[in-house]
Every structure is written in C-alpha cells, then in structure tokens.
Tab-separated table of C-alpha atoms in Angstrom:
chain	number	residue	atom	x	y	z
A	1	MET	CA	0.158	-6.988	-26.962
A	2	LYS	CA	3.569	-5.941	-26.925
A	3	LYS	CA	2.615	-3.942	-23.206
A	4	ILE	CA	1.991	-7.385	-22.024
A	5	ILE	CA	4.447	-9.030	-23.139
A	6	PHE	CA	6.651	-6.342	-21.823
A	7	LYS	CA	4.298	-6.046	-18.492
A	8	ILE	CA	5.082	-9.895	-18.114
A	9	GLY	CA	8.369	-9.255	-18.916
A	10	LEU	CA	9.107	-7.052	-16.383
A	11	LEU	CA	7.259	-8.888	-13.858
A	12	LEU	CA	9.996	-12.103	-14.238
A	13	SER	CA	12.278	-9.524	-14.091
A	14	VAL	CA	12.168	-8.240	-10.811
A	15	VAL	CA	9.870	-10.950	-9.242
A	16	THR	CA	12.318	-13.434	-9.702
A	17	VAL	CA	15.724	-10.804	-8.176
A	18	GLU	CA	13.530	-10.644	-5.026
A	19	ALA	CA	12.533	-13.826	-4.964
A	20	GLN	CA	16.565	-15.034	-5.365
A	21	GLN	CA	17.361	-12.682	-2.313
A	22	ALA	CA	14.883	-14.922	-0.352
A	23	ALA	CA	14.813	-18.420	-0.918
A	24	GLU	CA	17.336	-20.913	-0.490
A	25	VAL	CA	17.856	-23.305	-4.539
A	26	LEU	CA	18.491	-26.848	-2.383
A	27	PRO	CA	20.932	-29.446	-4.541
A	28	ILE	CA	18.590	-30.931	-7.764
A	29	LEU	CA	16.952	-34.224	-6.621
A	30	PRO	CA	15.327	-36.728	-8.212
A	31	ALA	CA	11.721	-35.545	-9.267
A	32	ASP	CA	10.217	-39.165	-10.934
A	33	THR	CA	7.847	-40.375	-8.151
A	34	LEU	CA	6.621	-37.935	-5.019
A	35	SER	CA	8.802	-40.839	-2.567
A	36	VAL	CA	7.767	-39.368	0.889
A	37	ASP	CA	11.277	-40.309	3.010
A	38	SER	CA	12.838	-39.116	5.633
A	39	ASP	CA	14.473	-35.999	3.735
A	40	THR	CA	11.227	-34.709	1.907
A	41	LEU	CA	9.219	-34.823	5.484
A	42	ALA	CA	11.975	-32.745	6.634
A	43	VAL	CA	10.869	-29.883	4.197
A	44	VAL	CA	7.751	-30.370	6.392
A	45	LYS	CA	9.648	-30.465	10.378
A	46	ASP	CA	10.734	-28.511	12.246
A	47	ASP	CA	7.983	-25.568	10.459
A	48	GLU	CA	9.956	-24.561	7.978
A	49	PHE	CA	7.383	-24.506	5.267
A	50	PHE	CA	6.176	-21.299	7.402
A	51	VAL	CA	8.295	-18.119	6.829
A	52	ASP	CA	9.337	-17.720	10.464
A	53	ASP	CA	9.362	-14.340	10.822
A	54	ILE	CA	5.437	-13.747	9.380
A	55	LEU	CA	4.647	-16.044	12.563
A	56	ASP	CA	6.747	-14.121	14.986
A	57	ASN	CA	5.409	-10.694	13.691
A	58	TYR	CA	1.969	-12.678	13.661
A	59	SER	CA	2.402	-13.492	17.777
A	60	SER	CA	2.877	-9.577	18.588
A	61	TRP	CA	-0.313	-8.652	16.459
A	62	SER	CA	-2.511	-10.658	18.304
A	63	GLU	CA	-1.533	-9.503	21.167
A	64	SER	CA	-2.104	-6.331	20.772
A	65	MET	CA	-5.529	-7.197	19.829
A	66	VAL	CA	-8.887	-8.054	21.900
A	67	PHE	CA	-10.599	-10.933	20.796
A	68	PRO	CA	-12.840	-12.506	23.287
A	69	MET	CA	-13.178	-16.184	23.196
A	70	GLU	CA	-17.244	-17.481	21.917
A	71	CYS	CA	-15.736	-21.504	23.697
A	72	ASP	CA	-12.203	-22.728	24.709
A	73	THR	CA	-10.057	-24.627	22.864
A	74	LEU	CA	-9.924	-27.956	23.782
A	75	ASP	CA	-6.261	-29.423	24.549
A	76	THR	CA	-6.524	-33.189	22.476
A	77	VAL	CA	-6.816	-33.331	19.191
A	78	PRO	CA	-8.719	-35.479	17.529
A	79	ALA	CA	-7.591	-38.446	15.543
A	80	TYR	CA	-9.022	-38.804	11.953
A	81	SER	CA	-7.803	-41.899	8.925
A	82	ASP	CA	-5.890	-40.126	5.992
A	83	GLU	CA	-8.674	-41.922	3.678
A	84	GLU	CA	-11.467	-38.669	6.082
A	85	TYR	CA	-9.136	-35.952	5.749
A	86	ILE	CA	-9.529	-37.612	2.132
A	87	GLN	CA	-13.149	-36.913	1.841
A	88	ARG	CA	-13.465	-33.974	3.761
A	89	LEU	CA	-10.798	-32.164	0.702
A	90	SER	CA	-13.086	-33.666	-1.948
A	91	LYS	CA	-16.162	-32.076	-0.909
A	92	LEU	CA	-14.632	-28.332	-0.744
A	93	ALA	CA	-16.263	-27.049	-3.444
A	94	THR	CA	-12.519	-25.461	-5.327
A	95	VAL	CA	-10.883	-25.706	-8.888
A	96	ILE	CA	-8.477	-25.571	-7.513
A	97	GLU	CA	-6.350	-29.379	-7.436
A	98	LEU	CA	-6.815	-30.496	-3.207
A	99	PRO	CA	-4.482	-33.379	-3.465
A	100	TYR	CA	-3.094	-35.156	0.163
A	101	ASN	CA	-0.035	-36.750	0.737
A	102	LYS	CA	1.518	-37.225	3.909
A	103	ILE	CA	3.147	-33.913	3.083
A	104	VAL	CA	0.099	-32.156	3.308
A	105	ARG	CA	-1.003	-34.386	6.533
A	106	SER	CA	1.630	-32.588	8.147
A	107	ALA	CA	1.176	-29.550	6.949
A	108	ILE	CA	-2.298	-29.639	8.953
A	109	ASP	CA	-1.250	-30.944	11.511
A	110	PHE	CA	0.855	-28.083	12.327
A	111	TYR	CA	-2.010	-25.782	12.179
A	112	LEU	CA	-3.599	-28.151	14.480
A	113	ASN	CA	-0.561	-28.859	17.203
A	114	LYS	CA	1.769	-26.028	16.726
A	115	ARG	CA	-0.854	-23.373	16.028
A	116	LYS	CA	-4.063	-24.258	16.879
A	117	GLU	CA	-5.132	-20.600	19.553
A	118	LYS	CA	-4.064	-19.375	16.173
A	119	VAL	CA	-6.276	-20.924	14.478
A	120	SER	CA	-9.165	-19.633	16.551
A	121	VAL	CA	-7.659	-16.074	16.456
A	122	MET	CA	-7.705	-16.326	12.089
A	123	LEU	CA	-10.907	-17.264	11.974
A	124	GLY	CA	-11.999	-14.247	13.761
A	125	LEU	CA	-10.343	-12.277	11.281
A	126	SER	CA	-11.528	-13.683	8.620
A	127	GLN	CA	-14.614	-11.844	9.477
A	128	TYR	CA	-13.544	-9.426	8.123
A	129	TYR	CA	-10.941	-9.502	5.781
A	130	PHE	CA	-12.297	-12.540	3.630
A	131	PRO	CA	-15.376	-10.691	2.155
A	132	ILE	CA	-11.962	-8.153	1.773
A	133	PHE	CA	-10.285	-10.606	-0.692
A	134	GLU	CA	-13.535	-12.115	-2.063
A	135	GLN	CA	-14.801	-8.349	-3.087
A	136	ALA	CA	-10.967	-8.457	-5.336
A	137	LEU	CA	-11.225	-12.114	-6.211
A	138	GLU	CA	-14.415	-11.527	-7.951
A	139	GLU	CA	-13.563	-8.684	-9.501
A	140	ASN	CA	-10.626	-9.817	-11.385
A	141	GLY	CA	-12.752	-14.082	-12.464
A	142	MET	CA	-10.606	-15.739	-9.858
A	143	PRO	CA	-11.611	-18.241	-7.772
A	144	LEU	CA	-12.767	-17.746	-4.265
A	145	GLU	CA	-10.676	-19.972	-2.514
A	146	LEU	CA	-7.558	-18.229	-3.249
A	147	ARG	CA	-8.840	-16.147	-0.330
A	148	TYR	CA	-7.278	-18.911	2.418
A	149	LEU	CA	-3.489	-17.405	0.480
A	150	PRO	CA	-3.236	-13.943	2.845
A	151	VAL	CA	-3.472	-16.911	5.302
A	152	ILE	CA	0.179	-18.917	5.073
A	153	GLU	CA	1.643	-15.248	3.606
A	154	SER	CA	0.338	-13.293	6.603
A	155	ALA	CA	-2.005	-14.935	8.941
A	156	LEU	CA	-3.812	-11.780	8.341
A	157	ASN	CA	-1.785	-9.849	9.812
A	158	PRO	CA	-1.753	-6.740	7.562
A	159	THR	CA	1.079	-5.333	9.046
A	160	ALA	CA	3.660	-8.259	8.717
A	161	PHE	CA	7.342	-7.812	7.508
A	162	SER	CA	9.253	-10.496	6.806
A	163	SER	CA	13.601	-10.195	7.140
A	164	ALA	CA	13.243	-9.978	3.307
A	165	GLY	CA	11.713	-7.166	3.366
A	166	ALA	CA	7.897	-7.953	2.433
A	167	SER	CA	4.950	-6.813	3.683
A	168	GLY	CA	1.242	-7.317	4.336
A	169	LEU	CA	-1.395	-9.695	4.024
A	170	TRP	CA	0.049	-10.503	0.434
A	171	GLN	CA	3.525	-9.830	1.418
A	172	PHE	CA	4.610	-7.855	-1.461
A	173	MET	CA	8.179	-6.891	-2.032
A	174	ILE	CA	8.331	-3.415	-2.272
A	175	GLY	CA	9.336	-3.813	-6.118
A	176	THR	CA	6.526	-5.406	-6.996
A	177	ALA	CA	4.183	-3.888	-5.302
A	178	ARG	CA	5.298	-0.594	-7.101
A	179	LEU	CA	4.599	-2.750	-10.650
A	180	TYR	CA	1.682	-2.968	-9.015
A	181	GLY	CA	0.461	0.516	-8.937
A	182	LEU	CA	1.293	0.821	-4.712
A	183	LYS	CA	2.372	3.562	-2.799
A	184	VAL	CA	5.349	3.343	-0.282
A	185	ASN	CA	6.226	5.654	1.090
A	186	THR	CA	7.352	6.815	4.958
A	187	LEU	CA	4.234	8.204	5.683
A	188	VAL	CA	2.062	5.725	3.000
A	189	ASP	CA	2.374	2.072	2.592
A	190	GLU	CA	-0.231	0.372	0.427
A	191	ARG	CA	1.369	-2.801	0.809
A	192	ARG	CA	-0.258	-2.781	4.521
A	193	ASP	CA	-4.077	-1.353	2.953
A	194	PRO	CA	-6.140	-4.514	2.761
A	195	ILE	CA	-8.100	-3.502	-0.253
A	196	LYS	CA	-5.692	-2.332	-2.710
A	197	SER	CA	-3.026	-4.829	-1.390
A	198	SER	CA	-5.977	-7.589	-2.164
A	199	GLN	CA	-6.549	-5.930	-6.062
A	200	ALA	CA	-2.429	-6.091	-6.635
A	201	GLY	CA	-1.864	-9.774	-5.403
A	202	VAL	CA	-4.873	-10.787	-7.501
A	203	ARG	CA	-3.980	-9.035	-10.197
A	204	TYR	CA	-0.524	-10.514	-9.530
A	205	LEU	CA	-1.842	-13.821	-10.068
A	206	LYS	CA	-3.475	-13.048	-12.571
A	207	ASP	CA	-0.758	-12.958	-14.531
A	208	LEU	CA	1.453	-15.565	-13.001
A	209	TYR	CA	-1.950	-18.044	-13.873
A	210	ASN	CA	-2.049	-16.352	-16.926
A	211	ILE	CA	1.882	-18.006	-17.131
A	212	TYR	CA	1.609	-21.088	-16.548
A	213	ASN	CA	-2.286	-21.978	-17.179
A	214	ASP	CA	-1.974	-24.652	-13.432
A	215	TRP	CA	-2.895	-23.316	-10.019
A	216	HIS	CA	-0.560	-24.234	-7.886
A	217	LEU	CA	2.588	-23.707	-10.465
A	218	ALA	CA	1.234	-19.653	-10.200
A	219	ILE	CA	0.786	-20.530	-6.030
A	220	ALA	CA	4.533	-21.371	-5.900
A	221	ALA	CA	5.200	-18.629	-8.422
A	222	TYR	CA	3.330	-16.051	-6.317
A	223	ASN	CA	5.929	-17.507	-3.117
A	224	CYS	CA	9.134	-17.611	-5.348
A	225	GLY	CA	8.809	-15.778	-8.026
A	226	PRO	CA	8.236	-17.137	-11.841
A	227	GLY	CA	12.537	-17.130	-12.530
A	228	ASN	CA	12.526	-20.087	-9.222
A	229	VAL	CA	9.877	-21.714	-11.032
A	230	ASN	CA	10.511	-21.251	-15.030
A	231	LYS	CA	13.962	-23.208	-13.420
A	232	ALA	CA	12.427	-25.894	-11.837
A	233	ILE	CA	10.887	-26.796	-14.432
A	234	ARG	CA	13.593	-26.329	-17.655
A	235	ARG	CA	15.406	-28.994	-14.950
A	236	ALA	CA	12.087	-31.305	-14.202
A	237	GLY	CA	12.451	-32.164	-18.200
A	238	GLY	CA	9.511	-29.190	-19.089
A	239	LYS	CA	7.651	-31.479	-16.505
A	240	ARG	CA	4.104	-28.457	-15.783
A	241	ASP	CA	3.578	-29.878	-12.867
A	242	TYR	CA	3.921	-28.958	-9.307
A	243	TRP	CA	4.627	-32.547	-7.471
A	244	ALA	CA	7.070	-33.661	-10.523
A	245	ILE	CA	8.973	-30.360	-9.787
A	246	TYR	CA	8.704	-30.624	-6.101
A	247	TYR	CA	12.910	-31.519	-5.652
A	248	TYR	CA	13.237	-29.023	-8.261
A	249	LEU	CA	11.774	-26.187	-5.795
A	250	PRO	CA	13.336	-23.117	-3.265
A	251	ARG	CA	13.448	-25.137	-0.303
A	252	GLU	CA	10.246	-23.084	1.512
A	253	THR	CA	8.135	-22.893	-1.483
A	254	ARG	CA	8.014	-27.209	-1.548
A	255	GLY	CA	5.969	-26.293	1.122
A	256	TYR	CA	4.322	-23.722	0.250
A	257	VAL	CA	0.986	-25.341	-1.632
A	258	PRO	CA	0.973	-28.488	0.994
A	259	ALA	CA	0.240	-25.178	3.336
A	260	PHE	CA	-2.338	-23.564	0.784
A	261	ILE	CA	-4.191	-27.024	1.337
A	262	ALA	CA	-3.949	-26.955	4.847
A	263	ALA	CA	-4.434	-23.738	5.679
A	264	MET	CA	-8.211	-24.487	3.064
A	265	TYR	CA	-8.206	-27.868	5.611
A	266	VAL	CA	-7.928	-26.490	9.291
A	267	MET	CA	-10.700	-23.257	7.743
A	268	ASN	CA	-12.869	-25.208	6.759
A	269	TYR	CA	-13.090	-27.897	9.342
A	270	TYR	CA	-12.092	-26.565	12.289
A	271	GLN	CA	-14.557	-27.732	14.678
A	272	TYR	CA	-13.770	-31.510	13.872
A	273	HIS	CA	-10.889	-30.418	15.877
A	274	ASN	CA	-11.804	-28.723	18.889
A	275	ILE	CA	-10.790	-25.096	17.327
A	276	CYS	CA	-13.762	-22.695	17.510
A	277	PRO	CA	-13.448	-18.681	16.496
A	278	THR	CA	-13.019	-15.687	18.079
A	279	THR	CA	-14.373	-12.967	18.003
A	280	PRO	CA	-13.642	-9.778	17.218
A	281	GLU	CA	-14.771	-6.071	19.353
A	282	SER	CA	-14.311	-4.478	17.001
A	283	PRO	CA	-16.693	-3.530	14.957
A	284	MET	CA	-16.555	-5.078	11.070
A	285	LEU	CA	-19.275	-2.998	9.752
A	286	THR	CA	-16.985	0.165	8.490
A	287	ASP	CA	-17.334	3.281	5.945
A	288	THR	CA	-14.050	4.867	4.821
A	289	VAL	CA	-13.904	8.452	3.800
A	290	MET	CA	-11.547	10.956	2.116
A	291	VAL	CA	-9.931	13.262	3.783
A	292	ASN	CA	-7.594	15.929	1.872
A	293	THR	CA	-6.061	17.104	4.977
A	294	ARG	CA	-2.732	15.896	7.243
A	295	PHE	CA	-4.221	14.431	10.662
A	296	HIS	CA	-2.943	12.299	13.235
A	297	MET	CA	-5.264	9.342	13.686
A	298	GLN	CA	-4.925	9.649	18.093
A	299	GLN	CA	-6.753	13.706	16.732
A	300	ALA	CA	-9.557	11.285	15.282
A	301	ALA	CA	-9.161	9.184	18.571
A	302	GLU	CA	-9.778	11.884	20.958
A	303	ILE	CA	-12.398	13.576	19.591
A	304	LEU	CA	-14.586	10.483	18.254
A	305	ASP	CA	-13.803	8.335	20.874
A	306	ILE	CA	-12.218	5.272	19.107
A	307	PRO	CA	-9.901	3.111	20.378
A	308	LEU	CA	-6.317	4.538	18.707
A	309	GLU	CA	-5.686	0.431	18.294
A	310	GLN	CA	-9.206	0.526	16.329
A	311	LEU	CA	-8.831	2.825	13.277
A	312	ARG	CA	-4.995	1.142	13.701
A	313	MET	CA	-6.323	-1.716	12.644
A	314	TYR	CA	-8.630	-0.920	9.494
A	315	ASN	CA	-6.181	1.725	8.724
A	316	PRO	CA	-2.606	-0.088	8.604
A	317	GLN	CA	-1.055	1.746	5.840
A	318	TYR	CA	-0.798	4.679	7.600
A	319	ARG	CA	3.092	4.096	9.234
A	320	GLN	CA	3.519	6.726	11.230
A	321	ASP	CA	-0.359	6.692	12.227
A	322	ILE	CA	-0.461	10.597	10.080
A	323	LEU	CA	-3.183	10.605	7.207
A	324	PRO	CA	-0.840	13.065	4.234
A	325	GLY	CA	-4.100	14.202	3.093
A	326	ASP	CA	-2.617	17.074	2.182
A	327	ILE	CA	-0.577	15.825	-0.420
A	328	SER	CA	-2.269	13.483	-2.086
A	329	PRO	CA	-6.495	12.695	-1.219
A	330	CYS	CA	-6.734	9.263	1.200
A	331	THR	CA	-8.505	7.527	3.065
A	332	PHE	CA	-9.427	6.878	5.951
A	333	CYS	CA	-11.836	2.983	7.229
A	334	LEU	CA	-14.171	4.511	10.128
A	335	PRO	CA	-17.528	1.716	12.153
A	336	ALA	CA	-19.736	2.727	10.162
A	337	ASP	CA	-21.793	4.788	12.706
A	338	MET	CA	-18.824	7.147	13.312
A	339	ALA	CA	-18.176	8.224	9.122
A	340	VAL	CA	-20.921	10.793	9.360
A	341	GLU	CA	-20.167	12.166	12.887
A	342	PHE	CA	-16.571	12.457	11.303
A	343	ILE	CA	-17.113	14.534	7.985
A	344	ASN	CA	-18.908	16.687	11.246
A	345	LYS	CA	-16.498	17.128	13.462
A	346	GLN	CA	-13.323	16.986	10.394
A	347	ASP	CA	-13.172	20.884	11.408
A	348	THR	CA	-12.691	19.854	15.059
A	349	ILE	CA	-10.368	17.027	14.430
A	350	VAL	CA	-7.941	19.382	11.625
A	351	LYS	CA	-7.172	21.545	15.556
A	352	HIS	CA	-6.672	18.926	18.231
A	353	LYS	CA	-3.769	19.153	19.484
A	354	ALA	CA	-2.237	19.623	15.666
A	355	CYS	CA	1.267	21.171	16.603
A	356	GLU	CA	1.058	18.746	19.322
A	357	LEU	CA	0.587	16.119	17.636
A	358	ASN	CA	0.487	16.605	14.007
A	359	LYS	CA	4.185	18.183	13.318
A	360	VAL	CA	4.148	20.709	10.015
A	361	LEU	CA	7.767	20.716	8.515
A	362	ARG	CA	8.650	23.757	7.101
A	363	THR	CA	8.495	24.690	3.778
A	364	GLU	CA	10.439	28.434	3.289
A	365	VAL	CA	13.173	28.919	5.904
A	366	THR	CA	15.882	31.483	6.444
A	367	PRO	CA	19.859	30.882	6.852
A	368	SER	CA	21.347	32.677	10.293
A	369	GLY	CA	23.428	35.487	8.860
A	370	SER	CA	21.861	35.490	4.872
A	371	SER	CA	20.340	39.007	3.346
A	372	SER	CA	17.966	37.307	2.123
A	373	VAL	CA	14.427	37.773	4.312
A	374	ALA	CA	12.270	34.881	5.037
A	375	TYR	CA	9.943	35.101	2.314
A	376	SER	CA	5.981	35.337	3.949
A	377	SER	CA	3.386	38.093	4.362
A	378	SER	CA	5.872	40.949	6.362
A	379	SER	CA	8.860	40.478	3.076
A	380	GLY	CA	6.374	41.175	0.438
A	381	ASN	CA	3.824	43.581	-1.055
A	382	LYS	CA	-0.175	42.043	-1.053
A	383	ILE	CA	-2.371	41.170	-4.484
A	384	TYR	CA	-5.457	39.839	-5.147
A	385	TYR	CA	-5.540	37.181	-7.925
A	386	LYS	CA	-9.149	36.634	-8.876
A	387	VAL	CA	-8.037	33.492	-11.019
A	388	LYS	CA	-9.219	33.376	-14.076
A	389	SER	CA	-10.810	29.680	-16.667
A	390	GLY	CA	-6.380	27.826	-16.605
A	391	ASP	CA	-5.369	28.617	-13.526
A	392	TYR	CA	-4.463	26.008	-10.522
A	393	LEU	CA	-2.274	26.679	-8.181
A	394	GLY	CA	1.128	25.702	-9.570
A	395	ARG	CA	0.439	27.897	-12.899
A	396	ILE	CA	-0.265	30.898	-10.172
A	397	ALA	CA	2.588	30.064	-8.160
A	398	SER	CA	5.435	30.569	-10.850
A	399	ARG	CA	3.251	33.999	-12.639
A	400	TYR	CA	4.201	35.388	-9.022
A	401	GLY	CA	7.398	33.501	-7.449
A	402	VAL	CA	5.900	32.081	-4.551
A	403	SER	CA	5.402	28.876	-3.677
A	404	VAL	CA	2.508	26.505	-4.035
A	405	SER	CA	2.467	25.387	-0.019
A	406	SER	CA	2.604	30.027	0.523
A	407	LEU	CA	-0.060	30.481	-1.998
A	408	LYS	CA	-2.214	27.750	0.479
A	409	ARG	CA	-1.146	28.782	3.508
A	410	TRP	CA	-1.234	32.546	3.038
A	411	ASN	CA	-5.229	31.789	1.899
A	412	ASN	CA	-5.961	28.862	4.528
A	413	LEU	CA	-6.558	26.078	1.573
A	414	ARG	CA	-6.235	22.468	2.141
A	415	SER	CA	-5.915	21.139	-0.798
A	416	ASN	CA	-4.468	22.075	-4.216
A	417	ASN	CA	-8.623	22.845	-5.686
A	418	ILE	CA	-9.224	26.390	-6.488
A	419	LYS	CA	-12.215	27.604	-8.054
A	420	VAL	CA	-12.748	30.623	-11.221
A	421	GLY	CA	-13.479	33.849	-10.176
A	422	GLN	CA	-12.292	32.691	-6.243
A	423	ARG	CA	-9.447	35.769	-4.535
A	424	LEU	CA	-6.354	34.615	-3.502
A	425	ILE	CA	-4.719	36.751	-1.756
A	426	ILE	CA	-0.814	37.221	-3.159
A	427	TYR	CA	2.622	38.525	-0.980
A	428	THR	CA	4.613	39.619	-3.873
A	429	LYS	CA	8.351	40.091	-3.252
A	430	SER	CA	9.905	43.665	-2.717
A	431	ALA	CA	12.136	45.659	-4.947
A	432	HIS	CA	14.350	45.694	-2.007
A	433	SER	CA	13.733	42.437	0.380
A	434	SER	CA	16.669	40.534	-1.956
A	435	SER	CA	20.162	42.152	-2.390
A	436	SER	CA	20.442	39.810	-5.108
A	437	SER	CA	17.760	41.084	-6.768
A	438	SER	CA	19.206	44.736	-6.808
A	439	SER	CA	22.285	43.798	-7.574
A	440	SER	CA	20.966	41.416	-11.250
A	441	ALA	CA	18.062	44.344	-11.920
A	442	SER	CA	19.868	47.233	-13.529
A	443	ALA	CA	18.359	50.295	-13.168
A	444	ALA	CA	20.225	51.890	-16.492
A	445	GLY	CA	17.843	49.126	-18.659
A	446	GLY	CA	18.802	46.208	-20.725
A	447	VAL	CA	17.866	43.393	-22.386
A	448	TYR	CA	15.256	40.532	-20.935
A	449	ARG	CA	14.921	37.068	-22.238
A	450	VAL	CA	11.482	35.995	-21.146
A	451	ARG	CA	10.519	32.528	-19.532
A	452	SER	CA	7.826	30.724	-18.471
A	453	GLY	CA	5.339	31.662	-16.142
A	454	ASP	CA	6.498	35.714	-17.081
A	455	THR	CA	4.935	38.356	-17.333
A	456	LEU	CA	4.757	42.182	-17.894
A	457	TRP	CA	3.912	43.127	-14.286
A	458	SER	CA	7.074	40.144	-13.027
A	459	ILE	CA	9.677	41.464	-14.699
A	460	ALA	CA	9.086	44.708	-13.722
A	461	GLN	CA	10.210	44.045	-10.464
A	462	LYS	CA	13.209	43.233	-11.028
A	463	TYR	CA	13.908	46.392	-12.120
A	464	PRO	CA	13.239	49.157	-10.242
A	465	GLY	CA	11.884	52.124	-11.188
A	466	VAL	CA	10.664	50.030	-13.704
A	467	SER	CA	6.769	49.615	-14.878
A	468	ALA	CA	4.857	47.450	-16.881
A	469	GLU	CA	3.575	49.962	-18.734
A	470	ASP	CA	6.441	51.185	-19.709
A	471	ILE	CA	8.241	48.359	-20.948
A	472	ARG	CA	5.258	46.997	-22.972
A	473	ARG	CA	5.461	50.756	-24.078
A	474	ALA	CA	9.429	50.089	-24.933
A	475	ASN	CA	7.894	47.379	-26.819
A	476	GLY	CA	5.697	48.501	-29.308
A	477	LYS	CA	3.370	46.071	-28.125
A	478	SER	CA	-0.401	46.842	-28.549
A	479	SER	CA	-0.801	43.713	-25.327
A	480	SER	CA	0.286	42.312	-22.751
A	481	ALA	CA	1.143	39.055	-24.057
A	482	LEU	CA	4.082	37.512	-23.994
A	483	ARG	CA	6.084	34.747	-25.735
A	484	VAL	CA	8.699	32.083	-23.877
A	485	GLY	CA	11.921	33.285	-25.384
A	486	GLU	CA	11.156	36.672	-25.880
A	487	VAL	CA	13.841	39.653	-26.295
A	488	LEU	CA	12.300	43.019	-24.455
A	489	LYS	CA	13.305	45.918	-24.457
A	490	ILE	CA	14.171	47.491	-20.866
A	491	PRO	CA	13.924	51.293	-20.326
A	492	LYS	CA	15.836	53.174	-18.141
A	493	LYS	CA	14.705	55.158	-15.408
C-alpha cells in the first residue's frame, strides 16, 4: 500500500509540474450550468481545442509516407441534424459516456471541415496502430475505445513532438515517461516506440482512473495533469464531473474531452461524411527480432532491399537510425516476411558500410605528449583466461585492470555473454608501460593493502621482479585467496 501511495504521489508531483508548464489557466467563470455562449465557443474556435504543434508535426509525417487512396474524399460535407449525431453516438459500444452538445459538434465539424484529408490518413494508419493499442488496453482490463486517445494526442504520428517537450503517439513528457519505465536518451526514445509507449500510456490512464473513478476526469487529467484537475474540482465546490468543472479547467483541456468524443464519432462514421480510408503501402503484418549488436538501419535497408523510410516507420524509437544493441538488447521491427532473412544476413548487415554509417566512438585514447602508451594488444603481455562459474566480463576486467570494451574487442564479442570454460585473450600491462607504475611500485619492497578485484598475480605486476609466488611465501599463505583490506608484505628484489 505504501508503494502505491508513493507512486500516486510521485505521479501527481511530476505530471502537475509538467502540465503547469504547458497549460494556461483562465480566470474563474460561473459553472452552475454549461451554457454555450460566445465565450465558451471561443474555446473550440480557431482550433484551440487541439495542440497546434501536434497538427504541424502531423503534416510532415503524412507527407513523408505514401498512402494511395482507395477513393477520393468529396469536397461536399453532408448536413445532419443534432438528433442524428446524438443517435449515432448512442449506438457506439462504449462504457465511456459520450454526451453531445454544441462544443462536441464544433469539434466534429473541425475534423470534417478542416482536417478531412488528415482523417483519411489516420484511418489508414489506424489499421497498423489500433491493434497495438487494443492489446495493451485488453491486457490491463481497460475500455478499448481509449484507442482513440492517441488520435487527438498525436494524430497517430509516433514522432510527434510538442513545444512543451511531449513526444510520441501518447505524448509523454520525459519525467512521466521515465516514471512509467520508458527509456529516453540521445539514441533511443521509447516514448516513440508504439508498443512500449502504449503499455505505459495505458498504465498511466489506469492510475488516473483509479484516482477519479471517472473516465472523463481521467482523460482530462491525461491532458493537463491530475494537479490541475484537482484544482478545478476544488474550485467547483468538490463536484467530480467533467462538465461541472469545465470552466475551471485549463483552456486546452476544456476542449480535450469534446475532441475525444469527436474523434470517436469521426473514426466510426466517416463514411457518412464522404471520407474514405487510405491504404498504406507498407505491409501491416510485422515481426520483431532481438539484436545485441550495433548497426545503422540503412545497413539493413540496403542489404534487405527495404526502403529506409519503411524501417523508420516500424522503428521510430531510434532517433539517429542507430540500434545500440551492444549496450543493451534492442527490438527491431520488420515486415513479417523479412524477419528470417534479417537473422540469416545479420553478420553481413553489421559489416556492410560499417565505418561509413555506424561511427564507432573511441573508448581509449592517449593524449598527445603523454608518457603513457595506449593500452592495446601491442602494449601488454598476452595471456589466456578460462572462464569460471560466477565470472562475468566486469569482474574479469577488474581483476586484470582492463576495460570491458577491450575484452570484447580482443575476443570479438558482440555482447557481454560468456560461457563457463570459454577461453579469453587478455593483454595485460607490461611492468614498464607506465612511468607512474614504476615509480609507485618500488623494487625495495614494502606493504600493500588488498583492494577489491586484486589477485596475487595482479599485485605482483606492480613490483618489478616480484612474482605471485614470492608474495605468497613472504606472507606464509597456503593458498592464493585474498581478503579485501588485508595487508601483504612485499619482498625485496
């Protein structure tokens, strides 16, 4: 219970700060009833119930993809009465309330008049994204109609980025994304990963619903943060109904639930308004493979003869088109019929134009004029080490005073996985490889305090002419076992 309370408290603090940065709160207005006057309608005029920069980002996304039309959307928009809108909304299978009023009508008209072509493209994209959303919702016991939330969040653009810093299909801010386990760094942004961000978005919605036990309030809190919704509830005298606290919400959030209702209507009744879905050229059936090596998507595109744009569509989380599988295993999404071919040709793909496309950052470098030499195979003694039970690269590297990256390079390892009995090549430092080592390790002997990772052999390397056996005998040890903090006598040579 304490963990749950802590998580909700952290959620409230993180999301409230982010929402306050992004949302404008208007002066308090009377909220006894939802009278749709000119001031209220101003909320939905001039596209203000949408995040403008999401729409701007959406344009570049749709233009970069090729979606051949099955039919042409007609310029004329049929006129329907309010009663017909109400009847259609009532026939949608949903547990989320879908009330109708002039604000909802204005949101519907916005889609049908100003974003008609975009609706066509979203209908095409929904064939790919909706099954992903529905799986995450089903796994968490959530209403499937919440799949329409990314329609108003990002217009189904996985690379959408708002001026406030939110990104992805579900428009996560970095703080909230990390709270829900999404990785965000220079190379990988899992806010843009359709599967992982959907799982995180659904968990976030579930937490918000557990706070309010009301889907409209949960949806509103998704947009502006639970802090702003709680403030609106307090100002409305404790009323816990979206339409009762409507005037107390941030301006953008006032139109958020109406936009959600409008998106559900348009995505279900588009055919009544002369809108037809586009059909994506990219295959909708995909498969995912795990990779544990680094490569650039263009390497895969050229070897497998797949358009790079298509791979980007399937894998939008890789900001620089680089999969850093050498750091941690990465998922790579491909057309289903290409997954086996990728596995068979993975070695060829990794080597193809490797230097040109996949720049390798240096892990070791020698400053100009330094008396130290670069620590490589040419500056050390070559030994062979047999992997024992409990060994891992970090422990072995520490034991011999080398880096994990060097161990992997010397042994052509693509991952950190090693097996018991495996032989590893290790280049250890020569006694004369560093001026500092010869000056600090006096031939006159002395004492040495054992550190973590030390062995008799590694200690002996610090003292010219002294062997591991010399140290063992000088200290009367019957074995080579050492304790951290133990003081050893170093014999004179």
